[in-house]
Amino acid sequence: MKRNISVEGLEQTPIEQQRIELVERKCLGHPDSLADGIAESISRALSAAYFEECGTVLHHNTDQGEIVAGESLPRFGGGVITKPIYVLLNGRATKTFDGANIPADTIAINAARNYIRTILPTLDMERDITVDSRMGMGSTDLRDVFRTCVTIPRANDTSFGVGHAPFSEAESVVRGVAAFIDEQLRPRYPVIGQDCKIMCLRDGDAITITLAIAFVDRYCASLNDYLDMKQLIKEQVESVAQGFTKRTVRVDVNTADDIANESIFLTVSGSSAEMGDDGSVGRGNRCNGLITPNRPMSMEATSGKNPINHIGKIYNLLATQIAQDCVTKVDGIEEMYVRLLSQIGHPIDQPHVASAQVITKPGTSMQAVAPEVEAIIDGWLANVTTITEKVIRGELKTF
Amino acid sequence: MKRNISVEGLEQTPIEQQRIELVERKCLGHPDSLADGIAESISRALSAAYFEECGTVLHHNTDQGEIVAGESLPRFGGGVITKPIYVLLNGRATKTFDGANIPADTIAINAARNYIRTILPTLDMERDITVDSRMGMGSTDLRDVFRTCVTIPRANDTSFGVGHAPFSEAESVVRGVAAFIDEQLRPRYPVIGQDCKIMCLRDGDAITITLAIAFVDRYCASLNDYLDMKQLIKEQVESVAQGFTKRTVRVDVNTADDIANESIFLTVSGSSAEMGDDGSVGRGNRCNGLITPNRPMSMEATSGKNPINHIGKIYNLLATQIAQDCVTKVDGIEEMYVRLLSQIGHPIDQPHVASAQVITKPGTSMQAVAPEVEAIIDGWLANVTTITEKVIRGELKTF
Amino acid sequence: MKRNISVEGLEQTPIEQQRIELVERKCLGHPDSLADGIAESISRALSAAYFEECGTVLHHNTDQGEIVAGESLPRFGGGVITKPIYVLLNGRATKTFDGANIPADTIAINAARNYIRTILPTLDMERDITVDSRMGMGSTDLRDVFRTCVTIPRANDTSFGVGHAPFSEAESVVRGVAAFIDEQLRPRYPVIGQDCKIMCLRDGDAITITLAIAFVDRYCASLNDYLDMKQLIKEQVESVAQGFTKRTVRVDVNTADDIANESIFLTVSGSSAEMGDDGSVGRGNRCNGLITPNRPMSMEATSGKNPINHIGKIYNLLATQIAQDCVTKVDGIEEMYVRLLSQIGHPIDQPHVASAQVITKPGTSMQAVAPEVEAIIDGWLANVTTITEKVIRGELKTF
Amino acid sequence: MKRNISVEGLEQTPIEQQRIELVERKCLGHPDSLADGIAESISRALSAAYFEECGTVLHHNTDQGEIVAGESLPRFGGGVITKPIYVLLNGRATKTFDGANIPADTIAINAARNYIRTILPTLDMERDITVDSRMGMGSTDLRDVFRTCVTIPRANDTSFGVGHAPFSEAESVVRGVAAFIDEQLRPRYPVIGQDCKIMCLRDGDAITITLAIAFVDRYCASLNDYLDMKQLIKEQVESVAQGFTKRTVRVDVNTADDIANESIFLTVSGSSAEMGDDGSVGRGNRCNGLITPNRPMSMEATSGKNPINHIGKIYNLLATQIAQDCVTKVDGIEEMYVRLLSQIGHPIDQPHVASAQVITKPGTSMQAVAPEVEAIIDGWLANVTTITEKVIRGELKTF
């Protein structure tokens, strides 16, 4: 069956020529990202367990969950968490299948705890956090989807995914800064917590990056240490950011600090989840790692959804892959937006519509790029299950 | 201080001329909307209580919470809920202030229950639902904001809001269909549950609306009743939708039904929250009531945030108001996008940037509209607290 | 098969001749009694539902549960509960049986709420209390007991029950005072809350009754009201208590009050569960309604256990019935103690041992009473299922 | 002020001459004992923290809590827990005092987890158990007790404690068997789980001990292993028990097993808490480690109560100490029962009454023993705070 693919030209001021652009990223220790990461960890652990036990990935949707903040008393040199973070796991998972029992609750709790330990290494996993599961069983209809489908899975919902390419300069700056902090800066300076929010405003050719970084108290001996580290971060991040752009870059760190009153962003664990900031799945980064109000976005949580037939996951990842692939392979594309819409119950390789909007570069016509774009889209859809496989192998990030 | 307002022209294919457009609305009984409504009800109840007790609205952020689905056995004529829906309330609220005690937990639970009763009138509030509060206290710094500010509140976060105007035809169709179902159809046919998801695809001039509607079992005597009602809804909604557009409209209802196996969307309460679908605050509609992946959107939950200084709420509502106001008052605007970015700790009438992108109508220049647009933006910012007042009076919807 | 019944004479100073005797009763609104009442309500509701759905009472043990106290701000004329009471329901119940679904969780929650409403009528059932169920499924082995047994159920455990008769004077005083307060005083004076602890010390011929009574604030206008009511209760209870005994009786009410600092036992709901006192099943009264450290007692919770095969319930009720029956029917018994010990898996009409210890009245020999006592015990055991029936019909109190 | 001490003779058939005697012990891994142990661990951890932070033990009552059983799939060689055990911590603790913050919630969770790890070493503390705290703050009045008292604490309640001495032969057998299993048998045979219930019936001179022991599956390779170990336990326990008595002893192990159907008492963790048996504080052993329905008992939970002014703890421990001390030091006492009754608000060294009932040995008159007994009681009361100190140092067991 021929797929319903629409490739159209879009006349639009390219993003780099728009005066104002906003880009945000919530790094791994931000409560919302923490929730995303837990959700995705659970889905991957369940997928692995299902595969081992049943030879296939059974129905589950763990794209839910709530991080209820604790209370803490951070202190230079090391404070304490006074009320534990409470993590509610919900969503649904198959717990029995054809006589086999899959301990979904304990698998989920274990996966969540292992993930949290990785992200917040100074958290005392025994005393500072409670992980509670209220996961339910999926509804029969949805589970039947898996039983009856032997080839291409059928969409679990009428929903859509969105993606774009290439990254704008501001987007690249944010991604680069995040990577720099995670891969270069924190390993050297463990005082830099995982809870880091990067907010980037490009106003014409002036880029302002506002960082909100949770400092880890045990690695911070004094207010002077704190101020020195802020300055160091500012300088190094400015330098790194400047590598991505010729525009001017200014970096501000923890602008809400009130130094006179020693009201600063100091934490025990490196995340504000310890002291007042709750987190939810699906409220932070989109699956390209960014929040981009200048770009089309999907509201669907990508993390935690099952990678077999959950459109909110597969189509967001796929739309992003398609856009990036087209931009890489097809000459003359300035910007590109991909939207994929499913119909519940239909095979996921046959979307209700696959829509590509292309802003061509000057001198390139739509006729020149459309056939290639359509072929790439068709190819990805024909091989849609590679997305599933990549997710299971952990090769695709979801937030 | 002069405000940082940017008004720029945007060259862009207007939405009506783009080939593919997606618009979605999750109606009031959808689990995500239910979570939003609960969150906003709590914020409004707390605001009222704070005002009565302290003469001002104290710090609270109840833009959190999780609906954990129950289990049910719907049956024609009336079934039962076998496992109650569990609602976790979290977020933060001020519980004591200057010697006064505000029973935030019981206020929140009461508000949540009153709201749920309104939306799901057939739910047995005693046996079918558990509402549990784990609300914490806000962090001191944030609460201090209220104590120290006597004029314009200061932003609680570095965050942004987004809005656009006018509504496209597809958007108007979705809004119109939702209103028709809520105000005309359900009052006559209580079998139509509140959990209704409207997914609209416009492909060129062909509009397809896919409705997923939870039927209420006690008002549905048989499978024939069910099928008759689906047909009735299809016909009436098609007729109503056609009133908003000259394009062709087709409506599909509950396309996932498997009639042969009597696998249909039948519920006890009118919401899938009773049987497997969890819900979270901030994952559904934006504050204009829609999910619009062809438009810029903010990831910020609007519902439940405090209306005093929480940017994620105020700036989303404000951006939408501004865009609508400009389109109404200024001639020659085809489409318009507004983005407002705050800086934590700064007065909310002084955003880091207020950005308007305008697509003018043929024959209208940016010079002709820019001054008026800027003036309107400036005026709204100068009176930013009217947003707060409107929210408290319940005049602005948040989802 | 002949039953293993032991009837032996006991040489012992009869209770009335012992110098010191302690008797306690926690009335219905005491947190521990509240927990017992909830547990028993659930068992009765489940039994009824099982009977209606399956024609028999299925396995369940709901002799668990925890009342986590809330917080409140009582005030003369009416205060508020600031943090709801949290009630955790656990234990086990059969949820599916031979294809039938029994909504055990919602039945349990409903029963609990209905019971609480009866006991604490001023509690706002929507805002002041959260009832949460974590009931599990029973283990297969135990449920099999029901499936395989067609005649006499088999004991679910190796456990015992204990009973005695007749009531001593102090015990009768406590029971009489409790009945007077519940049936006479509270109906006239709703200011008297249901949470009332009666502690009775008999020191020789001097009886001291210490009452701790939660007052209901909306029915108490002032400190003077409070003091007047304390005096009225003291006088009336002394008068009633004196009707049960020729010994002297003194009654003290709320002795912990610190009138100067207005630190008094004032509550919003009539129970200390609203403000700091947690409650658990099985920690209060034994099944005769009393706590009697001068008498043999069983640690087994009677409330909430299933009335079919749960020894901790059946044998405690049965031992009490037997003792009372013997004392009524057999002349010459001064006091009597009955202990029944089961063996897991054996028919409940064949206890491992049924032991009666009898203190005969002067001039009566054990030979004179033993045959009659043994016959009565044997008769009750032969008709052990009448206990089950009485429990299901609500004719036997469990605390 | 002279203390109200009553020493009276009791004419009573001594326990060894009564025909039927029942004694029970729930060992450390039994769900009720587990709850007791957790409660007491928390109290000790809080006491230590308070002492370190404030120089005194602040108000807390953690004699609450509920163990909600999980679900498991034990298998020879090692199975899995499929649903985690859920432990609810409640009760009350002081969280702030004179400006100091005591992280009571995290201290409690940590203490609970450390204790559980000790008792159930094969439990995976990350995946198989959830520990959740809903501990509240104590009421002001109770906390004030600590602030105002500089010498002898005042009773927190009108309550009583009970104790007896010496242990009967059956009691000694049960204690000896428990110690043998814990100290000799399990260290050699880890297949023997900590959840062991010892039920002892003495019928004249025939002692029957029924053991219900949870086996640990990873140390049990087959049904034959299981049966061999049952036989070994039976033989060794019979041999050890016989060392305490000249009466005949028979031991039965896991009598509910249905070998034909492989329905046996096999567990993953060594406790039935993993698979269906809930546990509560205060429902198991009294503070002498036994349940003795032939003896006076108190319903008060001893574990978890604060050791400063909580009568339900101090007077039970004290009554037991007094009785044992008297029997050791005073010649001619056959049996002895001690009851201590407090009055709320009065110093704990001045009980409302301290009552001793003594059965003297043949040839010993009450006049001969009464003065010594009274002196010993008076001495213990004068030094009542040594009980507190012993508890804090962990020298007194509470269950």
mmCIF file of N, CA and C in Angstrom, chain A residues 282-356:
data_model
loop_
_atom_site.group_PDB
_atom_site.id
_atom_site.type_symbol
_atom_site.label_atom_id
_atom_site.label_comp_id
_atom_site.label_asym_id
_atom_site.label_seq_id
_atom_site.Cartn_x
_atom_site.Cartn_y
_atom_site.Cartn_z
ATOM 1 N N GLY A 282 7.828 13.771 30.824
ATOM 2 C CA GLY A 282 7.250 14.384 29.635
ATOM 3 C C GLY A 282 7.068 15.880 29.704
ATOM 4 N N ARG A 283 7.605 16.512 30.714
ATOM 5 C CA ARG A 283 7.444 17.958 30.811
ATOM 6 C C ARG A 283 8.722 18.707 30.502
ATOM 7 N N GLY A 284 9.763 17.989 30.179
ATOM 8 C CA GLY A 284 11.021 18.664 29.896
ATOM 9 C C GLY A 284 11.389 18.581 28.432
ATOM 10 N N ASN A 285 12.628 18.198 28.188
ATOM 11 C CA ASN A 285 13.161 18.173 26.824
ATOM 12 C C ASN A 285 12.338 17.283 25.895
ATOM 13 N N ARG A 286 12.287 17.680 24.647
ATOM 14 C CA ARG A 286 11.778 16.798 23.598
ATOM 15 C C ARG A 286 12.884 15.789 23.261
ATOM 16 N N CYS A 287 12.588 14.884 22.335
ATOM 17 C CA CYS A 287 13.528 13.766 22.161
ATOM 18 C C CYS A 287 14.829 14.184 21.500
ATOM 19 N N ASN A 288 14.932 15.418 21.012
ATOM 20 C CA ASN A 288 16.235 15.891 20.529
ATOM 21 C C ASN A 288 17.031 16.544 21.648
ATOM 22 N N GLY A 289 16.540 16.452 22.861
ATOM 23 C CA GLY A 289 17.290 16.966 24.002
ATOM 24 C C GLY A 289 17.034 18.429 24.304
ATOM 25 N N LEU A 290 16.107 19.040 23.569
ATOM 26 C CA LEU A 290 15.919 20.486 23.685
ATOM 27 C C LEU A 290 14.441 20.856 23.838
ATOM 28 N N ILE A 291 14.217 22.053 24.348
ATOM 29 C CA ILE A 291 12.901 22.693 24.298
ATOM 30 C C ILE A 291 13.049 23.905 23.397
ATOM 31 N N THR A 292 12.265 23.935 22.322
ATOM 32 C CA THR A 292 12.495 24.919 21.255
ATOM 33 C C THR A 292 11.196 25.579 20.829
ATOM 34 N N PRO A 293 10.773 26.627 21.552
ATOM 35 C CA PRO A 293 9.480 27.237 21.225
ATOM 36 C C PRO A 293 9.441 27.920 19.862
ATOM 37 N N ASN A 294 10.556 28.028 19.209
ATOM 38 C CA ASN A 294 10.524 28.541 17.839
ATOM 39 C C ASN A 294 10.289 27.433 16.825
ATOM 40 N N ARG A 295 10.198 26.218 17.299
ATOM 41 C CA ARG A 295 10.070 25.077 16.417
ATOM 42 C C ARG A 295 8.786 24.326 16.752
ATOM 43 N N PRO A 296 8.250 23.606 15.776
ATOM 44 C CA PRO A 296 7.125 22.735 16.113
ATOM 45 C C PRO A 296 7.555 21.692 17.145
ATOM 46 N N MET A 297 6.670 21.421 18.097
ATOM 47 C CA MET A 297 6.992 20.393 19.089
ATOM 48 C C MET A 297 5.759 19.522 19.308
ATOM 49 N N SER A 298 6.022 18.324 19.779
ATOM 50 C CA SER A 298 4.947 17.428 20.192
ATOM 51 C C SER A 298 4.860 17.466 21.707
ATOM 52 N N MET A 299 3.639 17.355 22.219
ATOM 53 C CA MET A 299 3.459 17.308 23.669
ATOM 54 C C MET A 299 3.693 15.912 24.223
ATOM 55 N N GLU A 300 3.812 14.920 23.364
ATOM 56 C CA GLU A 300 3.925 13.543 23.826
ATOM 57 C C GLU A 300 5.236 13.294 24.563
ATOM 58 N N ALA A 301 5.133 12.638 25.702
ATOM 59 C CA ALA A 301 6.341 12.161 26.360
ATOM 60 C C ALA A 301 6.938 11.055 25.514
ATOM 61 N N THR A 302 8.217 11.134 25.268
ATOM 62 C CA THR A 302 8.875 10.067 24.518
ATOM 63 C C THR A 302 9.414 8.995 25.468
ATOM 64 N N SER A 303 9.857 9.437 26.628
ATOM 65 C CA SER A 303 10.483 8.511 27.577
ATOM 66 C C SER A 303 9.454 7.601 28.226
ATOM 67 N N GLY A 304 9.796 6.358 28.348
ATOM 68 C CA GLY A 304 8.976 5.421 29.111
ATOM 69 C C GLY A 304 7.934 4.712 28.278
ATOM 70 N N LYS A 305 7.595 5.254 27.136
ATOM 71 C CA LYS A 305 6.629 4.555 26.283
ATOM 72 C C LYS A 305 7.293 3.312 25.712
ATOM 73 N N ASN A 306 6.488 2.312 25.441
ATOM 74 C CA ASN A 306 7.083 1.108 24.868
ATOM 75 C C ASN A 306 7.519 1.384 23.439
ATOM 76 N N PRO A 307 8.608 0.767 23.049
ATOM 77 C CA PRO A 307 9.193 1.073 21.739
ATOM 78 C C PRO A 307 8.620 0.227 20.607
ATOM 79 N N ILE A 308 7.572 -0.513 20.898
ATOM 80 C CA ILE A 308 7.019 -1.413 19.896
ATOM 81 C C ILE A 308 5.913 -0.729 19.095
ATOM 82 N N ASN A 309 4.946 -0.193 19.796
ATOM 83 C CA ASN A 309 3.787 0.341 19.082
ATOM 84 C C ASN A 309 3.290 1.661 19.648
ATOM 85 N N HIS A 310 4.084 2.285 20.510
ATOM 86 C CA HIS A 310 3.598 3.524 21.106
ATOM 87 C C HIS A 310 4.053 4.699 20.243
ATOM 88 N N ILE A 311 3.077 5.230 19.533
ATOM 89 C CA ILE A 311 3.334 6.274 18.549
ATOM 90 C C ILE A 311 4.015 7.494 19.145
ATOM 91 N N GLY A 312 3.578 7.862 20.329
ATOM 92 C CA GLY A 312 4.152 9.048 20.965
ATOM 93 C C GLY A 312 5.651 8.932 21.121
ATOM 94 N N LYS A 313 6.159 7.729 21.146
ATOM 95 C CA LYS A 313 7.604 7.537 21.205
ATOM 96 C C LYS A 313 8.184 7.355 19.800
ATOM 97 N N ILE A 314 7.659 6.378 19.091
ATOM 98 C CA ILE A 314 8.281 5.980 17.821
ATOM 99 C C ILE A 314 8.256 7.119 16.802
ATOM 100 N N TYR A 315 7.130 7.795 16.693
ATOM 101 C CA TYR A 315 7.023 8.829 15.652
ATOM 102 C C TYR A 315 7.818 10.081 15.991
ATOM 103 N N ASN A 316 7.978 10.391 17.250
ATOM 104 C CA ASN A 316 8.841 11.525 17.589
ATOM 105 C C ASN A 316 10.295 11.211 17.258
ATOM 106 N N LEU A 317 10.726 10.020 17.650
ATOM 107 C CA LEU A 317 12.103 9.625 17.329
ATOM 108 C C LEU A 317 12.299 9.526 15.814
ATOM 109 N N LEU A 318 11.317 8.936 15.150
ATOM 110 C CA LEU A 318 11.426 8.724 13.713
ATOM 111 C C LEU A 318 11.424 10.053 12.957
ATOM 112 N N ALA A 319 10.549 10.977 13.345
ATOM 113 C CA ALA A 319 10.493 12.277 12.659
ATOM 114 C C ALA A 319 11.821 13.000 12.774
ATOM 115 N N THR A 320 12.426 12.887 13.939
ATOM 116 C CA THR A 320 13.721 13.528 14.136
ATOM 117 C C THR A 320 14.794 12.866 13.283
ATOM 118 N N GLN A 321 14.783 11.533 13.239
ATOM 119 C CA GLN A 321 15.757 10.814 12.417
ATOM 120 C C GLN A 321 15.598 11.150 10.937
ATOM 121 N N ILE A 322 14.353 11.193 10.505
ATOM 122 C CA ILE A 322 14.097 11.475 9.088
ATOM 123 C C ILE A 322 14.611 12.858 8.717
ATOM 124 N N ALA A 323 14.281 13.842 9.540
ATOM 125 C CA ALA A 323 14.698 15.213 9.237
ATOM 126 C C ALA A 323 16.218 15.295 9.160
ATOM 127 N N GLN A 324 16.866 14.678 10.144
ATOM 128 C CA GLN A 324 18.330 14.749 10.148
ATOM 129 C C GLN A 324 18.913 14.010 8.936
ATOM 130 N N ASP A 325 18.312 12.916 8.619
ATOM 131 C CA ASP A 325 18.799 12.134 7.487
ATOM 132 C C ASP A 325 18.655 12.905 6.175
ATOM 133 N N CYS A 326 17.502 13.525 6.007
ATOM 134 C CA CYS A 326 17.269 14.296 4.775
ATOM 135 C C CYS A 326 18.280 15.428 4.650
ATOM 136 N N VAL A 327 18.467 16.152 5.724
ATOM 137 C CA VAL A 327 19.367 17.299 5.684
ATOM 138 C C VAL A 327 20.792 16.845 5.367
ATOM 139 N N THR A 328 21.149 15.688 5.869
ATOM 140 C CA THR A 328 22.482 15.161 5.595
ATOM 141 C C THR A 328 22.634 14.721 4.148
ATOM 142 N N LYS A 329 21.604 14.086 3.642
ATOM 143 C CA LYS A 329 21.755 13.426 2.341
ATOM 144 C C LYS A 329 21.293 14.251 1.151
ATOM 145 N N VAL A 330 20.374 15.176 1.406
ATOM 146 C CA VAL A 330 19.805 15.916 0.274
ATOM 147 C C VAL A 330 20.379 17.334 0.256
ATOM 148 N N ASP A 331 20.952 17.712 -0.842
ATOM 149 C CA ASP A 331 21.503 19.065 -0.955
ATOM 150 C C ASP A 331 20.388 20.097 -1.085
ATOM 151 N N GLY A 332 20.645 21.276 -0.581
ATOM 152 C CA GLY A 332 19.748 22.388 -0.836
ATOM 153 C C GLY A 332 18.647 22.590 0.187
ATOM 154 N N ILE A 333 18.712 21.878 1.310
ATOM 155 C CA ILE A 333 17.681 22.064 2.347
ATOM 156 C C ILE A 333 18.198 23.015 3.410
ATOM 157 N N GLU A 334 17.503 24.097 3.592
ATOM 158 C CA GLU A 334 17.877 25.069 4.622
ATOM 159 C C GLU A 334 17.358 24.612 5.984
ATOM 160 N N GLU A 335 16.081 24.263 6.016
ATOM 161 C CA GLU A 335 15.462 23.761 7.239
ATOM 162 C C GLU A 335 14.384 22.783 6.843
ATOM 163 N N MET A 336 14.039 21.928 7.800
ATOM 164 C CA MET A 336 13.049 20.929 7.459
ATOM 165 C C MET A 336 12.294 20.487 8.691
ATOM 166 N N TYR A 337 10.968 20.330 8.511
ATOM 167 C CA TYR A 337 10.108 19.911 9.607
ATOM 168 C C TYR A 337 9.353 18.661 9.184
ATOM 169 N N VAL A 338 9.319 17.677 10.057
ATOM 170 C CA VAL A 338 8.624 16.431 9.747
ATOM 171 C C VAL A 338 7.562 16.180 10.808
ATOM 172 N N ARG A 339 6.339 15.830 10.344
ATOM 173 C CA ARG A 339 5.253 15.454 11.262
ATOM 174 C C ARG A 339 4.673 14.128 10.798
ATOM 175 N N LEU A 340 4.519 13.222 11.750
ATOM 176 C CA LEU A 340 3.961 11.913 11.438
ATOM 177 C C LEU A 340 2.721 11.708 12.288
ATOM 178 N N LEU A 341 1.603 11.392 11.641
ATOM 179 C CA LEU A 341 0.343 11.189 12.370
ATOM 180 C C LEU A 341 -0.122 9.755 12.193
ATOM 181 N N SER A 342 -0.437 9.107 13.320
ATOM 182 C CA SER A 342 -0.901 7.715 13.266
ATOM 183 C C SER A 342 -2.420 7.655 13.341
ATOM 184 N N GLN A 343 -2.920 6.482 13.035
ATOM 185 C CA GLN A 343 -4.315 6.165 13.335
ATOM 186 C C GLN A 343 -4.326 4.922 14.194
ATOM 187 N N ILE A 344 -5.004 4.968 15.292
ATOM 188 C CA ILE A 344 -5.022 3.842 16.206
ATOM 189 C C ILE A 344 -5.448 2.573 15.468
ATOM 190 N N GLY A 345 -4.713 1.511 15.693
ATOM 191 C CA GLY A 345 -5.070 0.223 15.109
ATOM 192 C C GLY A 345 -4.472 -0.034 13.748
ATOM 193 N N HIS A 346 -3.903 1.008 13.126
ATOM 194 C CA HIS A 346 -3.299 0.808 11.803
ATOM 195 C C HIS A 346 -1.814 0.484 11.957
ATOM 196 N N PRO A 347 -1.258 -0.234 10.972
ATOM 197 C CA PRO A 347 0.178 -0.555 11.050
ATOM 198 C C PRO A 347 1.006 0.732 11.125
ATOM 199 N N ILE A 348 2.049 0.683 11.956
ATOM 200 C CA ILE A 348 2.795 1.916 12.177
ATOM 201 C C ILE A 348 3.645 2.315 10.980
ATOM 202 N N ASP A 349 3.802 1.442 10.009
ATOM 203 C CA ASP A 349 4.539 1.853 8.800
ATOM 204 C C ASP A 349 3.625 2.534 7.789
ATOM 205 N N GLN A 350 2.356 2.662 8.155
ATOM 206 C CA GLN A 350 1.391 3.334 7.287
ATOM 207 C C GLN A 350 0.748 4.479 8.057
ATOM 208 N N PRO A 351 1.482 5.578 8.262
ATOM 209 C CA PRO A 351 0.896 6.689 9.024
ATOM 210 C C PRO A 351 -0.307 7.278 8.283
ATOM 211 N N HIS A 352 -1.172 7.881 9.034
ATOM 212 C CA HIS A 352 -2.292 8.599 8.435
ATOM 213 C C HIS A 352 -1.745 9.641 7.472
ATOM 214 N N VAL A 353 -0.708 10.321 7.882
ATOM 215 C CA VAL A 353 0.027 11.175 6.963
ATOM 216 C C VAL A 353 1.448 11.339 7.483
ATOM 217 N N ALA A 354 2.383 11.375 6.548
ATOM 218 C CA ALA A 354 3.760 11.751 6.856
ATOM 219 C C ALA A 354 4.004 13.056 6.113
ATOM 220 N N SER A 355 4.197 14.121 6.884
ATOM 221 C CA SER A 355 4.277 15.448 6.263
ATOM 222 C C SER A 355 5.666 16.034 6.449
ATOM 223 N N ALA A 356 6.278 16.436 5.335
ATOM 224 C CA ALA A 356 7.559 17.135 5.419
ATOM 225 C C ALA A 356 7.383 18.549 4.890
#
